[in-house]
Amino acid sequence: MRGASVGDGGDASTIRNVSIRAHYPVRVTAEPVETRRGGRVRSENARLAILDATASEFARRGYEHLTIEGIAAAAGVGKQTIYRWWRSKGDLVAEAVLEDRLLGERFHIPDTGDLRADLATWLGEVFGMLAGPEGEGLLRSLIAAAADNADIGRRLRERIAGEGAGSGEASVTDRLRSAVAAGELATSAPVAEIAELLVGAVILRALSRTGGDREAVSRLVAAIVG
Amino acid sequence: MRGASVGDGGDASTIRNVSIRAHYPVRVTAEPVETRRGGRVRSENARLAILDATASEFARRGYEHLTIEGIAAAAGVGKQTIYRWWRSKGDLVAEAVLEDRLLGERFHIPDTGDLRADLATWLGEVFGMLAGPEGEGLLRSLIAAAADNADIGRRLRERIAGEGAGSGEASVTDRLRSAVAAGELATSAPVAEIAELLVGAVILRALSRTGGDREAVSRLVAAIVG
Amino acid sequence: MRGASVGDGGDASTIRNVSIRAHYPVRVTAEPVETRRGGRVRSENARLAILDATASEFARRGYEHLTIEGIAAAAGVGKQTIYRWWRSKGDLVAEAVLEDRLLGERFHIPDTGDLRADLATWLGEVFGMLAGPEGEGLLRSLIAAAADNADIGRRLRERIAGEGAGSGEASVTDRLRSAVAAGELATSAPVAEIAELLVGAVILRALSRTGGDREAVSRLVAAIVG
Amino acid sequence: MRGASVGDGGDASTIRNVSIRAHYPVRVTAEPVETRRGGRVRSENARLAILDATASEFARRGYEHLTIEGIAAAAGVGKQTIYRWWRSKGDLVAEAVLEDRLLGERFHIPDTGDLRADLATWLGEVFGMLAGPEGEGLLRSLIAAAADNADIGRRLRERIAGEGAGSGEASVTDRLRSAVAAGELATSAPVAEIAELLVGAVILRALSRTGGDREAVSRLVAAIVG
DNA sequence: GGCTAATCGAGACGGTACGTCTAGTCTTCGG
DNA sequence: CCGAAGACTAGACGTACCGTCTCGATTAGCC
């Protein structure tokens, strides 16, 4: 299936993020960058089409079966346009993760004031997602991607366990800090470590296909913030 | 590079394990198994050569760059002999993991009587292995393999976090139980959950390429068995 | 599709021909052959099943796509039973041709007393067969077989052009001789050469996919026995 | 044995013929061909290397044992480049025959003014070639190829028996016409049929491995142009 | 009736080649 | 110079057969 051609009208008005690599016309930083001489500028349309295609192909086929050719076809783009700006599919997926095209709101953790309940709710949701058919392979695909590409690994950790996850999404660490502020957790509580252990357990469950019922969830919560 | 041919002299005297699939002459169980009619029996030599080659290729190139052709060549075996007995490289690696060809003693956890110290030692070693060049990709490759193949995921969990890891290797859970028996840990301690959280954290560290110094290790230990 | 097993009841009562190779129980020649000691005798059932399967597979798929495995399966026979008695599929087809399993009556030439008319009839039939869907590939497959295997080539020539074609089938040469005897052709007529030229033309037409209408046929006949 | 890589420098200055298929830059016809948009053009270097390799492999191993992989390796070309432009080895050989890479001057027929002598000379040479070791399999391989592929069959017939054989090579028909013009043969002589019968006889001799001494040759000539 | 020996169906073995797919690079045209 | 298109070399994929090598099970002739 071949997507419609992107065209290249140049109406790059909907820039959503900043590219990782240099030689990009629209930038946040003000540095002039070796003042390019002549030549057509990079097409923002193409870039977005590629990232969109990456996200949808990733969701559809998983990281392992992701192909550059498939992405190029789905994006209506030449392969070279991808290779010109990204070194590998790992890079590509890393940027898609960075732009929050893959995780979405799937790892949102609530804040009702009751930390243990919130953690249980969150874990329950995530485990449910793992069991479900649609999200079944998503997290595992992300894990495979992270195993392959350092940037993805780092970003995945920041996004879920880290602090200041960006994109307005609260991470587990953020929720724990909120609990400390609310007096639910001791000030001395090792917030970062707890988050790390919790997220690690989720990943292990994803890898071992071990579902988790309500009781398993509460036992896990009790073990870490008992 | 082509390995020497396996030959097939039939001197399969060093059987190390039991095959996963049926139709195999040497078995532990006494069941006669649908009494074969005709046909040469499966070559144990070929099976072992394939698993050995799988292990060494895996260590050398990682799961993603593992090729069936490479394994066949290294094992001195026809490709069909692999495809006859395993459906995919995932299956192949799963059996190699099952037969302890990949992990070896790398995740051995000591038992000196001091649980916290032992856990710290173990975490330190594992983190060190992650940082080192040789084991650098090993765990991440195993994670990728587990993301791809359910059997590998399950087996990996059992082997490291599970109980009765088999092969005489003690798992984290085993060590924790020993601590409970020694009175170091309360009888009510959620042993399985602690092991899971700990192993999960290791996997997360592997994915995020986050090293861990001595202090980070002790903070992690304190957070979980403080 | 696997043919029913041949069984091996030993009721080899319907022997139709003599095997090419030695070590066969039923023979014309009386030589005792290195007096075998013990051992099971060759199964005539298996031999016939193999030749039948060869013929039907040949008709169905042609010489190029004939496979030993296919024949073995269709005959309900082990591959080794084929390799024990024939060296190649060429040998196998050669014996099938020898036993008239492939040509049948397809190249029968009539004898009405009018040589030219008979030749025209014969050529017309053969050309018609070439055009038809069923016999379309048959002659070409035989040609391919002959190109591959000397025995087949020789036998094919004998059977169609040669004298004493055996099997009660009259060859072109036989028909020409009959014409000489009837005074239709001069005693000095180069019978063998005429037959050769005629059959060669048929083969060339088969290879070049050149059909031949009634007129083309009579022109050919006129050119050779004008 | 792997041929040197073709490179692709674009110095395709020695174009020898016109490709069969479309989408090719160098053409005789002036038709603009659906005005290509983008895309690298077909490499003439690769095309020639493939056809050369086909010819040499054909001569060396014969049609049956010709392999696409062998040709690709000998031509220093990827397999896909072959499959992109030809559907089968039959197609490939057909184009090689079309470009006169296989027959060469081997079937050249002399014209001394004495038709019968010339035919005898020609037949003698061809039969000699059939007997010799180098050309032994060549004609039979071509026959096998023709049996497999219609284009080859047609072309083979044109080239040897047909008129206006192209490539400046005179065919048997051409020689017969010359004899008619010289008054050696009656104007009413069925030139085409005589050529066909003669060439057919040659093919039959090739298939049946029947050599032909001087006398056999003259008998054949006498039978057809007596 | 046991022994010896060669056959039978069956099917695993090391290999070769198939035709397809994708990687990453290179080359064309058009904007 | 960018971008779409698409040909290029390279090499792995999973399948089909090759011809060989065991298997257990028959089935003869000879003791």
Coordinates of C-alpha atoms in Angstrom, one line a residue, chain B residues 17-168:
Chain B
N17 CA 19.6 -32.0 27.7
V18 CA 16.3 -33.0 26.5
S19 CA 14.9 -31.7 23.2
I20 CA 11.8 -29.6 23.3
R21 CA 10.1 -31.4 20.4
A22 CA 9.0 -35.0 20.1
H23 CA 10.4 -37.5 17.7
Y24 CA 13.7 -37.7 19.5
P25 CA 15.4 -41.0 20.4
V26 CA 17.1 -40.2 23.7
R27 CA 14.7 -39.1 26.3
V28 CA 14.3 -39.0 30.1
T29 CA 10.7 -39.8 30.2
A30 CA 9.9 -43.4 29.4
E31 CA 6.9 -42.8 27.2
P32 CA 7.3 -44.7 24.0
V33 CA 6.1 -41.8 21.9
E34 CA 3.9 -42.8 19.0
T35 CA 6.3 -45.6 18.0
R36 CA 8.2 -44.2 15.0
R37 CA 7.8 -46.0 11.7
G38 CA 10.9 -45.7 9.5
G39 CA 13.0 -42.7 8.9
R40 CA 16.4 -41.8 10.1
V41 CA 16.4 -40.5 13.7
R42 CA 17.3 -36.9 14.5
S43 CA 21.0 -36.3 14.8
E44 CA 22.0 -35.3 18.3
N45 CA 25.3 -34.1 16.9
A46 CA 23.6 -31.7 14.6
R47 CA 21.3 -30.4 17.3
L48 CA 24.2 -29.7 19.6
A49 CA 26.3 -28.1 16.9
I50 CA 23.3 -25.8 16.0
L51 CA 22.8 -24.8 19.6
D52 CA 26.5 -24.2 20.2
A53 CA 26.6 -22.1 17.0
T54 CA 23.6 -20.2 18.1
A55 CA 25.2 -19.3 21.4
S56 CA 28.4 -18.2 19.9
E57 CA 26.9 -16.2 17.1
F58 CA 24.5 -14.6 19.6
A59 CA 27.4 -13.6 21.8
R60 CA 29.3 -12.3 18.8
R61 CA 26.7 -10.4 16.9
G62 CA 23.6 -10.0 19.1
Y63 CA 20.1 -11.1 18.6
E64 CA 19.2 -8.6 15.9
H65 CA 22.1 -9.5 13.6
L66 CA 21.8 -13.2 14.2
T67 CA 21.2 -15.1 10.9
I68 CA 20.0 -18.6 10.3
E69 CA 22.4 -18.9 7.4
G70 CA 25.3 -17.8 9.7
I71 CA 24.3 -20.3 12.3
A72 CA 24.0 -23.1 9.8
A73 CA 27.4 -22.3 8.3
A74 CA 29.0 -22.1 11.7
A75 CA 27.4 -25.4 12.7
G76 CA 28.3 -27.1 9.5
V77 CA 24.7 -27.9 8.9
G78 CA 22.2 -27.5 6.2
K79 CA 19.6 -24.7 6.7
Q80 CA 16.8 -27.1 6.4
T81 CA 18.0 -29.0 9.4
I82 CA 17.4 -25.9 11.4
Y83 CA 14.1 -25.1 9.9
R84 CA 13.0 -28.7 10.4
W85 CA 13.2 -28.4 14.1
W86 CA 12.8 -24.7 14.9
R87 CA 10.4 -22.3 13.5
S88 CA 12.4 -19.2 13.9
K89 CA 15.6 -17.8 15.3
G90 CA 13.5 -16.9 18.4
D91 CA 12.7 -20.5 19.0
L92 CA 16.3 -21.3 18.5
V93 CA 17.5 -18.8 21.0
A94 CA 14.8 -19.8 23.4
E95 CA 16.1 -23.3 23.5
A96 CA 19.7 -22.1 23.9
V97 CA 18.5 -20.0 26.9
L98 CA 16.6 -23.0 28.2
E99 CA 19.8 -25.1 28.0
D100 CA 21.8 -22.3 29.8
R101 CA 24.1 -21.7 26.9
L102 CA 23.8 -18.0 27.0
L103 CA 23.6 -16.8 30.5
G104 CA 26.1 -19.2 32.1
E105 CA 27.2 -18.1 35.5
R106 CA 26.9 -14.5 34.7
F107 CA 24.0 -13.9 37.1
H108 CA 25.2 -15.9 40.0
I109 CA 24.3 -14.3 43.3
P110 CA 26.5 -15.0 46.3
D111 CA 25.3 -16.1 49.7
T112 CA 27.6 -14.9 52.5
G113 CA 24.9 -14.5 55.1
D114 CA 24.6 -10.8 54.7
L115 CA 21.7 -10.2 52.3
R116 CA 22.2 -6.5 51.7
A117 CA 25.8 -6.9 51.0
D118 CA 25.2 -9.8 48.7
L119 CA 22.6 -7.9 46.7
A120 CA 24.9 -5.0 46.5
T121 CA 27.7 -7.2 45.2
W122 CA 25.4 -8.8 42.7
L123 CA 24.0 -5.5 41.4
G124 CA 27.5 -4.1 41.2
E125 CA 28.7 -7.1 39.2
V126 CA 25.8 -6.9 36.8
F127 CA 26.1 -3.2 36.3
G128 CA 29.8 -3.7 35.7
M129 CA 29.0 -6.3 33.2
L130 CA 26.7 -3.9 31.5
A131 CA 29.4 -1.3 31.3
G132 CA 32.1 -3.7 30.1
P133 CA 32.6 -4.3 26.4
E134 CA 32.1 -8.1 26.3
G135 CA 28.8 -8.3 28.2
E136 CA 27.7 -5.0 27.0
G137 CA 25.3 -6.1 24.4
L138 CA 24.6 -9.5 25.8
L139 CA 21.8 -8.6 28.2
R140 CA 20.3 -6.1 25.8
S141 CA 20.4 -8.8 23.1
L142 CA 18.6 -11.1 25.4
I143 CA 16.0 -8.4 26.1
A144 CA 15.5 -7.9 22.4
A145 CA 15.1 -11.7 22.0
A146 CA 12.6 -11.8 24.9
A147 CA 10.6 -8.9 23.3
D148 CA 10.4 -11.0 20.1
N149 CA 9.8 -14.4 21.6
A150 CA 7.5 -15.3 24.5
D151 CA 9.4 -18.4 25.5
I152 CA 12.6 -16.5 25.9
G153 CA 10.8 -13.9 28.0
R154 CA 9.3 -16.5 30.3
R155 CA 12.5 -18.4 30.6
L156 CA 14.6 -15.3 31.2
R157 CA 12.4 -14.3 34.1
E158 CA 12.4 -17.8 35.6
R159 CA 16.2 -18.0 35.3
I160 CA 16.9 -14.7 37.0
A161 CA 14.0 -13.9 39.1
G162 CA 12.1 -17.1 39.4
E163 CA 12.4 -19.9 41.9
G164 CA 14.0 -23.2 41.2
A165 CA 15.9 -21.7 38.4
G166 CA 17.2 -25.1 37.5
S167 CA 20.7 -26.0 36.4
G168 CA 21.9 -25.5 39.9

